[in-house]
PDB file of C-alpha atoms in Angstrom:
ATOM      1  CA  MET A   2     126.418  86.455 -66.567  1.00 39.00           C
ATOM      2  CA  ALA A   3     124.868  86.537 -63.118  1.00 47.00           C
ATOM      3  CA  ASP A   4     124.127  89.830 -61.470  1.00 49.00           C
ATOM      4  CA  GLU A   5     127.257  90.742 -59.519  1.00 63.00           C
ATOM      5  CA  SER A   6     125.803  93.236 -57.071  1.00 85.00           C
ATOM      6  CA  PHE A   7     126.871  90.855 -54.277  1.00 95.00           C
ATOM      7  CA  LEU A   8     130.408  91.877 -55.210  1.00 96.00           C
ATOM      8  CA  ASN A   9     129.751  95.626 -55.374  1.00 94.00           C
ATOM      9  CA  PRO A  10     131.194  97.046 -53.247  1.00 95.00           C
ATOM     10  CA  MET A  11     133.709  94.248 -52.959  1.00 96.00           C
ATOM     11  CA  PRO A  12     133.114  92.403 -49.682  1.00 97.00           C
ATOM     12  CA  ARG A  13     136.202  92.673 -47.490  1.00 97.00           C
ATOM     13  CA  VAL A  14     134.997  91.340 -44.161  1.00 98.00           C
ATOM     14  CA  ILE A  15     132.943  88.183 -43.701  1.00 98.00           C
ATOM     15  CA  ALA A  16     131.458  86.929 -40.440  1.00 98.00           C
ATOM     16  CA  HIS A  17     131.836  83.162 -40.199  1.00 98.00           C
ATOM     17  CA  ARG A  18     128.465  81.893 -38.955  1.00 98.00           C
ATOM     18  CA  GLY A  19     127.676  85.419 -37.772  1.00 98.00           C
ATOM     19  CA  ASP A  20     129.291  87.009 -34.721  1.00 97.00           C
ATOM     20  CA  SER A  21     130.189  83.568 -33.431  1.00 97.00           C
ATOM     21  CA  LYS A  22     132.713  84.969 -30.956  1.00 96.00           C
ATOM     22  CA  HIS A  23     129.992  86.563 -28.847  1.00 97.00           C
ATOM     23  CA  TYR A  24     126.814  84.628 -29.707  1.00 98.00           C
ATOM     24  CA  PRO A  25     125.869  81.035 -30.484  1.00 98.00           C
ATOM     25  CA  GLU A  26     126.908  80.421 -34.082  1.00 98.00           C
ATOM     26  CA  ASN A  27     124.418  80.388 -36.940  1.00 98.00           C
ATOM     27  CA  THR A  28     121.613  81.960 -34.917  1.00 98.00           C
ATOM     28  CA  LEU A  29     119.664  85.145 -35.533  1.00 98.00           C
ATOM     29  CA  GLU A  30     121.382  86.626 -32.485  1.00 98.00           C
ATOM     30  CA  ALA A  31     124.803  86.049 -34.069  1.00 98.00           C
ATOM     31  CA  PHE A  32     123.643  87.392 -37.431  1.00 98.00           C
ATOM     32  CA  CYS A  33     122.085  90.544 -36.001  1.00 98.00           C
ATOM     33  CA  SER A  34     125.227  91.317 -34.006  1.00 98.00           C
ATOM     34  CA  ALA A  35     127.367  91.009 -37.139  1.00 97.00           C
ATOM     35  CA  VAL A  36     124.956  93.197 -39.097  1.00 97.00           C
ATOM     36  CA  ALA A  37     125.040  95.841 -36.368  1.00 97.00           C
ATOM     37  CA  MET A  38     128.847  95.907 -36.627  1.00 96.00           C
ATOM     38  CA  GLY A  39     128.629  96.636 -40.344  1.00 96.00           C
ATOM     39  CA  ILE A  40     129.979  93.316 -41.624  1.00 97.00           C
ATOM     40  CA  ASP A  41     129.965  92.958 -45.421  1.00 97.00           C
ATOM     41  CA  VAL A  42     128.802  89.347 -45.629  1.00 98.00           C
ATOM     42  CA  VAL A  43     127.422  86.762 -43.220  1.00 98.00           C
ATOM     43  CA  GLU A  44     128.625  83.247 -44.000  1.00 98.00           C
ATOM     44  CA  THR A  45     126.243  80.483 -43.021  1.00 98.00           C
ATOM     45  CA  ASP A  46     125.151  76.922 -43.760  1.00 98.00           C
ATOM     46  CA  VAL A  47     121.862  75.165 -44.490  1.00 98.00           C
ATOM     47  CA  HIS A  48     120.458  71.658 -44.193  1.00 98.00           C
ATOM     48  CA  LEU A  49     117.076  70.323 -45.248  1.00 98.00           C
ATOM     49  CA  SER A  50     114.890  69.398 -42.309  1.00 98.00           C
ATOM     50  CA  LYS A  51     112.890  66.163 -42.439  1.00 98.00           C
ATOM     51  CA  ASP A  52     109.910  68.142 -43.720  1.00 98.00           C
ATOM     52  CA  GLY A  53     111.923  69.950 -46.397  1.00 97.00           C
ATOM     53  CA  VAL A  54     112.672  73.326 -44.778  1.00 98.00           C
ATOM     54  CA  LEU A  55     116.048  75.044 -45.180  1.00 98.00           C
ATOM     55  CA  VAL A  56     117.379  75.215 -41.644  1.00 98.00           C
ATOM     56  CA  ILE A  57     120.519  77.153 -40.818  1.00 98.00           C
ATOM     57  CA  TRP A  58     123.088  74.937 -39.120  1.00 98.00           C
ATOM     58  CA  HIS A  59     126.655  73.852 -39.751  1.00 98.00           C
ATOM     59  CA  ASP A  60     127.055  70.345 -38.376  1.00 98.00           C
ATOM     60  CA  PRO A  61     125.043  67.432 -39.753  1.00 98.00           C
ATOM     61  CA  THR A  62     124.297  66.562 -36.126  1.00 98.00           C
ATOM     62  CA  LEU A  63     122.879  68.450 -33.156  1.00 98.00           C
ATOM     63  CA  GLU A  64     125.044  67.441 -30.198  1.00 98.00           C
ATOM     64  CA  ARG A  65     127.837  70.044 -30.443  1.00 98.00           C
ATOM     65  CA  ASN A  66     125.611  73.111 -30.110  1.00 98.00           C
ATOM     66  CA  THR A  67     122.232  72.063 -28.751  1.00 98.00           C
ATOM     67  CA  ASN A  68     120.577  69.868 -26.140  1.00 98.00           C
ATOM     68  CA  GLY A  69     119.340  67.625 -28.944  1.00 98.00           C
ATOM     69  CA  LYS A  70     120.645  64.409 -30.446  1.00 98.00           C
ATOM     70  CA  GLY A  71     120.817  62.929 -33.904  1.00 98.00           C
ATOM     71  CA  THR A  72     120.972  64.549 -37.323  1.00 98.00           C
ATOM     72  CA  VAL A  73     119.380  67.797 -38.403  1.00 98.00           C
ATOM     73  CA  GLU A  74     117.816  66.130 -41.407  1.00 97.00           C
ATOM     74  CA  SER A  75     116.053  63.441 -39.351  1.00 98.00           C
ATOM     75  CA  HIS A  76     114.063  66.087 -37.448  1.00 98.00           C
ATOM     76  CA  THR A  77     111.133  68.217 -38.511  1.00 98.00           C
ATOM     77  CA  LEU A  78     111.315  71.983 -38.246  1.00 98.00           C
ATOM     78  CA  GLU A  79     108.987  71.890 -35.251  1.00 98.00           C
ATOM     79  CA  GLU A  80     111.305  69.452 -33.471  1.00 98.00           C
ATOM     80  CA  LEU A  81     114.369  71.540 -34.273  1.00 98.00           C
ATOM     81  CA  LYS A  82     112.690  74.719 -33.069  1.00 98.00           C
ATOM     82  CA  ALA A  83     112.104  73.063 -29.689  1.00 98.00           C
ATOM     83  CA  LEU A  84     115.854  72.684 -29.093  1.00 98.00           C
ATOM     84  CA  ASP A  85     118.109  75.110 -27.202  1.00 98.00           C
ATOM     85  CA  ALA A  86     120.577  76.477 -29.775  1.00 98.00           C
ATOM     86  CA  GLY A  87     122.502  78.335 -27.066  1.00 98.00           C
ATOM     87  CA  TYR A  88     122.896  75.291 -24.849  1.00 98.00           C
ATOM     88  CA  THR A  89     126.646  74.664 -25.192  1.00 98.00           C
ATOM     89  CA  PHE A  90     127.926  78.187 -25.927  1.00 98.00           C
ATOM     90  CA  THR A  91     130.623  79.209 -23.459  1.00 98.00           C
ATOM     91  CA  LYS A  92     133.454  81.736 -23.447  1.00 95.00           C
ATOM     92  CA  ASP A  93     135.166  80.493 -20.280  1.00 96.00           C
ATOM     93  CA  GLY A  94     135.769  76.818 -20.949  1.00 95.00           C
ATOM     94  CA  GLY A  95     132.481  75.636 -19.567  1.00 96.00           C
ATOM     95  CA  LYS A  96     132.341  77.553 -16.299  1.00 97.00           C
ATOM     96  CA  THR A  97     129.272  79.409 -17.506  1.00 98.00           C
ATOM     97  CA  TYR A  98     126.738  79.034 -20.322  1.00 98.00           C
ATOM     98  CA  PRO A  99     125.342  82.532 -20.804  1.00 98.00           C
ATOM     99  CA  PHE A 100     122.785  81.629 -23.490  1.00 98.00           C
ATOM    100  CA  ARG A 101     121.481  78.378 -22.046  1.00 98.00           C
ATOM    101  CA  ALA A 102     117.707  78.443 -21.559  1.00 98.00           C
ATOM    102  CA  LYS A 103     117.536  81.996 -22.936  1.00 98.00           C
ATOM    103  CA  GLY A 104     115.276  81.171 -25.871  1.00 98.00           C
ATOM    104  CA  VAL A 105     117.957  80.974 -28.565  1.00 98.00           C
ATOM    105  CA  ARG A 106     116.573  78.791 -31.338  1.00 98.00           C
ATOM    106  CA  MET A 107     117.680  77.374 -34.650  1.00 98.00           C
ATOM    107  CA  CYS A 108     116.408  79.486 -37.534  1.00 98.00           C
ATOM    108  CA  THR A 109     115.476  79.029 -41.159  1.00 98.00           C
ATOM    109  CA  LEU A 110     117.036  80.720 -44.162  1.00 98.00           C
ATOM    110  CA  GLU A 111     113.745  82.523 -44.713  1.00 98.00           C
ATOM    111  CA  GLU A 112     113.902  83.957 -41.199  1.00 98.00           C
ATOM    112  CA  ALA A 113     117.490  85.133 -41.694  1.00 98.00           C
ATOM    113  CA  LEU A 114     116.717  86.851 -45.010  1.00 98.00           C
ATOM    114  CA  THR A 115     113.663  88.512 -43.437  1.00 98.00           C
ATOM    115  CA  GLU A 116     115.399  89.586 -40.226  1.00 97.00           C
ATOM    116  CA  CYS A 117     118.398  90.983 -42.142  1.00 97.00           C
ATOM    117  CA  PRO A 118     116.731  92.379 -45.281  1.00 96.00           C
ATOM    118  CA  LYS A 119     119.760  94.219 -46.682  1.00 94.00           C
ATOM    119  CA  GLN A 120     122.503  91.869 -45.559  1.00 97.00           C
ATOM    120  CA  ARG A 121     124.590  89.885 -48.011  1.00 98.00           C
ATOM    121  CA  PHE A 122     124.748  86.157 -47.242  1.00 98.00           C
ATOM    122  CA  ASN A 123     127.099  83.407 -48.326  1.00 98.00           C
ATOM    123  CA  VAL A 124     125.153  80.155 -47.946  1.00 98.00           C
ATOM    124  CA  ASP A 125     126.797  76.724 -47.926  1.00 98.00           C
ATOM    125  CA  LEU A 126     124.396  73.983 -49.050  1.00 98.00           C
ATOM    126  CA  LYS A 127     125.423  71.114 -46.776  1.00 98.00           C
ATOM    127  CA  SER A 128     123.098  68.318 -47.870  1.00 95.00           C
ATOM    128  CA  LYS A 129     124.008  65.875 -50.635  1.00 93.00           C
ATOM    129  CA  ASN A 130     120.293  65.653 -51.402  1.00 93.00           C
ATOM    130  CA  THR A 131     119.745  67.633 -54.595  1.00 95.00           C
ATOM    131  CA  LYS A 132     116.332  68.732 -53.314  1.00 97.00           C
ATOM    132  CA  ILE A 133     118.236  71.310 -51.281  1.00 98.00           C
ATOM    133  CA  VAL A 134     119.052  73.145 -54.519  1.00 98.00           C
ATOM    134  CA  ASP A 135     115.424  73.593 -55.538  1.00 98.00           C
ATOM    135  CA  GLU A 136     114.401  74.760 -52.080  1.00 98.00           C
ATOM    136  CA  PHE A 137     117.342  77.178 -51.925  1.00 98.00           C
ATOM    137  CA  ILE A 138     116.369  78.696 -55.276  1.00 98.00           C
ATOM    138  CA  ARG A 139     112.731  78.950 -54.201  1.00 98.00           C
ATOM    139  CA  VAL A 140     113.551  80.764 -50.959  1.00 98.00           C
ATOM    140  CA  VAL A 141     116.070  83.134 -52.527  1.00 98.00           C
ATOM    141  CA  ARG A 142     113.700  84.060 -55.349  1.00 98.00           C
ATOM    142  CA  LYS A 143     110.732  84.414 -52.986  1.00 98.00           C
ATOM    143  CA  HIS A 144     112.657  87.040 -51.024  1.00 97.00           C
ATOM    144  CA  GLY A 145     114.092  88.723 -54.115  1.00 97.00           C
ATOM    145  CA  ALA A 146     117.538  88.015 -52.663  1.00 97.00           C
ATOM    146  CA  GLN A 147     119.308  86.890 -55.835  1.00 97.00           C
ATOM    147  CA  ASN A 148     121.546  89.962 -55.717  1.00 96.00           C
ATOM    148  CA  ARG A 149     122.649  89.523 -52.115  1.00 97.00           C
ATOM    149  CA  VAL A 150     123.151  85.776 -51.796  1.00 98.00           C
ATOM    150  CA  VAL A 151     125.954  83.533 -53.026  1.00 98.00           C
ATOM    151  CA  GLY A 152     125.502  79.781 -53.097  1.00 98.00           C
ATOM    152  CA  ALA A 153     128.331  77.513 -51.988  1.00 98.00           C
ATOM    153  CA  SER A 154     128.725  73.770 -51.484  1.00 97.00           C
ATOM    154  CA  PHE A 155     131.319  71.047 -51.164  1.00 95.00           C
ATOM    155  CA  HIS A 156     129.081  68.965 -53.433  1.00 96.00           C
ATOM    156  CA  LEU A 157     129.895  69.797 -57.044  1.00 96.00           C
ATOM    157  CA  LYS A 158     126.680  68.197 -58.293  1.00 96.00           C
ATOM    158  CA  ASN A 159     124.646  70.679 -56.274  1.00 97.00           C
ATOM    159  CA  LEU A 160     126.614  73.660 -57.532  1.00 97.00           C
ATOM    160  CA  LYS A 161     126.237  72.557 -61.145  1.00 97.00           C
ATOM    161  CA  LEU A 162     122.489  72.215 -60.648  1.00 98.00           C
ATOM    162  CA  LEU A 163     122.294  75.626 -59.011  1.00 98.00           C
ATOM    163  CA  ARG A 164     124.186  77.268 -61.866  1.00 97.00           C
ATOM    164  CA  LYS A 165     121.950  75.594 -64.448  1.00 97.00           C
ATOM    165  CA  LYS A 166     118.610  76.257 -62.739  1.00 98.00           C
ATOM    166  CA  ALA A 167     119.328  79.742 -61.393  1.00 98.00           C
ATOM    167  CA  PRO A 168     122.115  81.414 -63.372  1.00 96.00           C
ATOM    168  CA  GLU A 169     121.176  84.745 -61.784  1.00 95.00           C
ATOM    169  CA  ILE A 170     122.535  83.521 -58.426  1.00 97.00           C
ATOM    170  CA  LEU A 171     126.302  83.708 -58.048  1.00 97.00           C
ATOM    171  CA  THR A 172     128.140  80.643 -56.736  1.00 97.00           C
ATOM    172  CA  SER A 173     131.577  79.996 -55.362  1.00 97.00           C
ATOM    173  CA  ILE A 174     133.608  77.111 -56.748  1.00 96.00           C
ATOM    174  CA  THR A 175     134.034  73.863 -54.877  1.00 94.00           C
ATOM    175  CA  THR A 176     137.131  71.857 -53.942  1.00 91.00           C
ATOM    176  CA  ALA A 177     137.487  69.875 -57.167  1.00 91.00           C
ATOM    177  CA  GLU A 178     137.273  73.060 -59.224  1.00 95.00           C
ATOM    178  CA  VAL A 179     139.781  74.830 -56.978  1.00 94.00           C
ATOM    179  CA  VAL A 180     142.266  71.974 -57.323  1.00 91.00           C
ATOM    180  CA  ASN A 181     141.958  72.030 -61.105  1.00 93.00           C
ATOM    181  CA  LEU A 182     142.605  75.773 -61.305  1.00 94.00           C
ATOM    182  CA  LEU A 183     145.416  75.583 -58.752  1.00 92.00           C
ATOM    183  CA  LEU A 184     147.141  72.893 -60.823  1.00 91.00           C
ATOM    184  CA  ARG A 185     146.726  74.889 -64.020  1.00 94.00           C
ATOM    185  CA  GLN A 186     148.091  77.972 -62.283  1.00 94.00           C
ATOM    186  CA  LYS A 187     151.169  76.052 -61.091  1.00 90.00           C
ATOM    187  CA  LEU A 188     151.736  74.768 -64.639  1.00 93.00           C
ATOM    188  CA  HIS A 189     151.168  78.234 -66.180  1.00 93.00           C
ATOM    189  CA  MET A 190     148.221  76.860 -68.137  1.00 95.00           C
ATOM    190  CA  LEU A 191     145.455  79.227 -67.027  1.00 94.00           C
ATOM    191  CA  PRO A 192     143.264  80.755 -69.733  1.00 93.00           C
ATOM    192  CA  LYS A 193     143.701  84.457 -70.376  1.00 93.00           C
ATOM    193  CA  ALA A 194     140.230  85.049 -68.970  1.00 92.00           C
ATOM    194  CA  PHE A 195     137.534  83.005 -67.244  1.00 94.00           C
ATOM    195  CA  SER A 196     134.209  82.508 -68.991  1.00 88.00           C
ATOM    196  CA  ARG A 197     132.238  83.292 -65.823  1.00 89.00           C
ATOM    197  CA  LYS A 198     132.846  84.973 -62.485  1.00 94.00           C
ATOM    198  CA  ILE A 199     135.032  82.751 -60.313  1.00 96.00           C
ATOM    199  CA  ILE A 200     134.721  83.111 -56.541  1.00 97.00           C
ATOM    200  CA  PHE A 201     137.315  81.248 -54.522  1.00 97.00           C
ATOM    201  CA  GLN A 202     136.494  80.407 -50.904  1.00 97.00           C
ATOM    202  CA  VAL A 203     139.556  78.608 -49.629  1.00 96.00           C
ATOM    203  CA  PRO A 204     141.844  78.143 -46.632  1.00 96.00           C
ATOM    204  CA  ILE A 205     145.447  79.342 -46.802  1.00 96.00           C
ATOM    205  CA  ARG A 206     146.642  75.757 -46.853  1.00 93.00           C
ATOM    206  CA  GLN A 207     144.794  72.538 -47.589  1.00 84.00           C
ATOM    207  CA  ALA A 208     145.909  68.891 -47.757  1.00 77.00           C
ATOM    208  CA  GLY A 209     149.530  69.950 -47.368  1.00 84.00           C
ATOM    209  CA  ILE A 210     149.354  72.412 -50.260  1.00 85.00           C
ATOM    210  CA  ASN A 211     149.785  76.166 -50.000  1.00 90.00           C
ATOM    211  CA  VAL A 212     146.733  77.501 -51.793  1.00 92.00           C
ATOM    212  CA  ILE A 213     147.092  81.189 -51.030  1.00 97.00           C
ATOM    213  CA  THR A 214     150.360  82.640 -52.298  1.00 96.00           C
ATOM    214  CA  PRO A 215     151.076  86.079 -53.762  1.00 97.00           C
ATOM    215  CA  ALA A 216     151.426  84.516 -57.223  1.00 96.00           C
ATOM    216  CA  PHE A 217     148.116  82.663 -56.938  1.00 96.00           C
ATOM    217  CA  VAL A 218     146.262  85.794 -55.850  1.00 97.00           C
ATOM    218  CA  LYS A 219     147.858  87.885 -58.613  1.00 97.00           C
ATOM    219  CA  ASP A 220     147.149  85.335 -61.354  1.00 96.00           C
ATOM    220  CA  MET A 221     143.526  84.798 -60.334  1.00 97.00           C
ATOM    221  CA  LYS A 222     142.660  88.450 -59.799  1.00 96.00           C
ATOM    222  CA  LYS A 223     144.234  89.340 -63.158  1.00 96.00           C
ATOM    223  CA  ARG A 224     141.540  87.099 -64.645  1.00 96.00           C
ATOM    224  CA  GLY A 225     138.732  88.734 -62.697  1.00 95.00           C
ATOM    225  CA  ALA A 226     138.418  86.131 -59.950  1.00 97.00           C
ATOM    226  CA  VAL A 227     137.490  86.970 -56.361  1.00 98.00           C
ATOM    227  CA  VAL A 228     139.626  85.456 -53.610  1.00 98.00           C
ATOM    228  CA  MET A 229     138.043  84.860 -50.210  1.00 98.00           C
ATOM    229  CA  VAL A 230     140.005  83.120 -47.437  1.00 98.00           C
ATOM    230  CA  TRP A 231     138.686  81.258 -44.386  1.00 97.00           C
ATOM    231  CA  THR A 232     138.751  81.057 -41.357  1.00 97.00           C
ATOM    232  CA  ILE A 233     141.258  83.635 -40.038  1.00 98.00           C
ATOM    233  CA  ASN A 234     141.146  84.824 -36.438  1.00 97.00           C
ATOM    234  CA  ASP A 235     144.507  86.519 -35.874  1.00 97.00           C
ATOM    235  CA  GLU A 236     145.341  90.075 -36.859  1.00 98.00           C
ATOM    236  CA  LYS A 237     148.801  89.386 -38.296  1.00 98.00           C
ATOM    237  CA  THR A 238     147.458  86.891 -40.823  1.00 98.00           C
ATOM    238  CA  MET A 239     144.551  89.144 -41.729  1.00 98.00           C
ATOM    239  CA  ARG A 240     146.959  91.991 -42.488  1.00 98.00           C
ATOM    240  CA  TYR A 241     149.193  89.721 -44.571  1.00 98.00           C
ATOM    241  CA  LEU A 242     146.300  88.412 -46.652  1.00 98.00           C
ATOM    242  CA  PHE A 243     144.954  91.859 -47.403  1.00 98.00           C
ATOM    243  CA  SER A 244     148.472  93.066 -48.230  1.00 98.00           C
ATOM    244  CA  ILE A 245     148.913  90.441 -50.977  1.00 98.00           C
ATOM    245  CA  GLY A 246     145.587  91.328 -52.556  1.00 98.00           C
ATOM    246  CA  VAL A 247     143.123  88.861 -51.042  1.00 98.00           C
ATOM    247  CA  ASP A 248     139.652  90.348 -51.459  1.00 98.00           C
ATOM    248  CA  SER A 249     137.845  88.988 -48.404  1.00 98.00           C
ATOM    249  CA  VAL A 250     138.737  87.484 -45.051  1.00 98.00           C
ATOM    250  CA  MET A 251     136.271  85.225 -43.249  1.00 98.00           C
ATOM    251  CA  THR A 252     136.524  85.145 -39.469  1.00 98.00           C
ATOM    252  CA  ASP A 253     134.894  84.182 -36.184  1.00 97.00           C
ATOM    253  CA  ASP A 254     135.899  87.630 -34.874  1.00 97.00           C
ATOM    254  CA  PRO A 255     134.200  90.126 -37.196  1.00 96.00           C
ATOM    255  CA  ALA A 256     135.023  93.156 -35.042  1.00 96.00           C
ATOM    256  CA  LEU A 257     138.738  92.426 -35.478  1.00 97.00           C
ATOM    257  CA  VAL A 258     138.664  92.001 -39.257  1.00 97.00           C
ATOM    258  CA  ILE A 259     136.624  95.202 -39.608  1.00 98.00           C
ATOM    259  CA  LYS A 260     139.271  97.051 -37.583  1.00 97.00           C
ATOM    260  CA  VAL A 261     142.081  95.622 -39.729  1.00 98.00           C
ATOM    261  CA  ALA A 262     140.352  96.466 -43.018  1.00 98.00           C
ATOM    262  CA  GLU A 263     139.627 100.012 -41.880  1.00 97.00           C
ATOM    263  CA  ASP A 264     143.170 100.482 -40.569  1.00 97.00           C
ATOM    264  CA  MET A 265     144.448  99.443 -44.014  1.00 98.00           C
ATOM    265  CA  ASN A 266     141.982 101.772 -45.777  1.00 97.00           C
ATOM    266  CA  ILE A 267     140.467  99.045 -47.929  1.00 95.00           C
ATOM    267  CA  ARG A 268     136.823  99.559 -46.934  1.00 89.00           C
TER     268      ARG A 268
END
């Protein structure tokens, strides 16, 4: 069984790509703001650069958030570091770009773990290339961060490799595994207990199916699972999810979810 210190105390509030409401997402500036607020977990994403470095970024391409073009993985770290990661950030529909040309850069996972040495991170391995698994394990172990990092991915092959090669690092479960457990729950065919720690990271509704229901949360938590829901930005929904027993809410507005959790006396 992997060390579960990531889950102790249970994370209630998760900053989606850092404090992405106030700072360019997935940058050190966004992470440090979330840490200063007292967020439980920072959710982020990594790609492999052309020269094999784990670079924090969500999209496979650069156009949405930078002044660059093309894919992350077709650029070296040096090339990525030359881009303006605050280039497109705006809070007023494009009237102003407060972080443009202010030195905001893309960062590596190593830099994030170093800059935020006590912060828990949830890291989504975006690349299909299985080399990302080995580099992720290397970086996490190098920084002694096994107890504060959870690995996630939409690529089941990568998660299976991560679990096999580094069983001390907790992982979430991916879409295919969620669907299987959701179906078994609907058919009342769940085992009495799970053989390992199950961490759900799911939306309320996906592909026309209601994933998060009071019965689902009750059944999964009774078996020791952890239920995290993304990406929720309104207070009413946050309160509802916590009220039915959801463990963690992931949001672009970490200050709001912290307020809700504290108002409800669950952190």
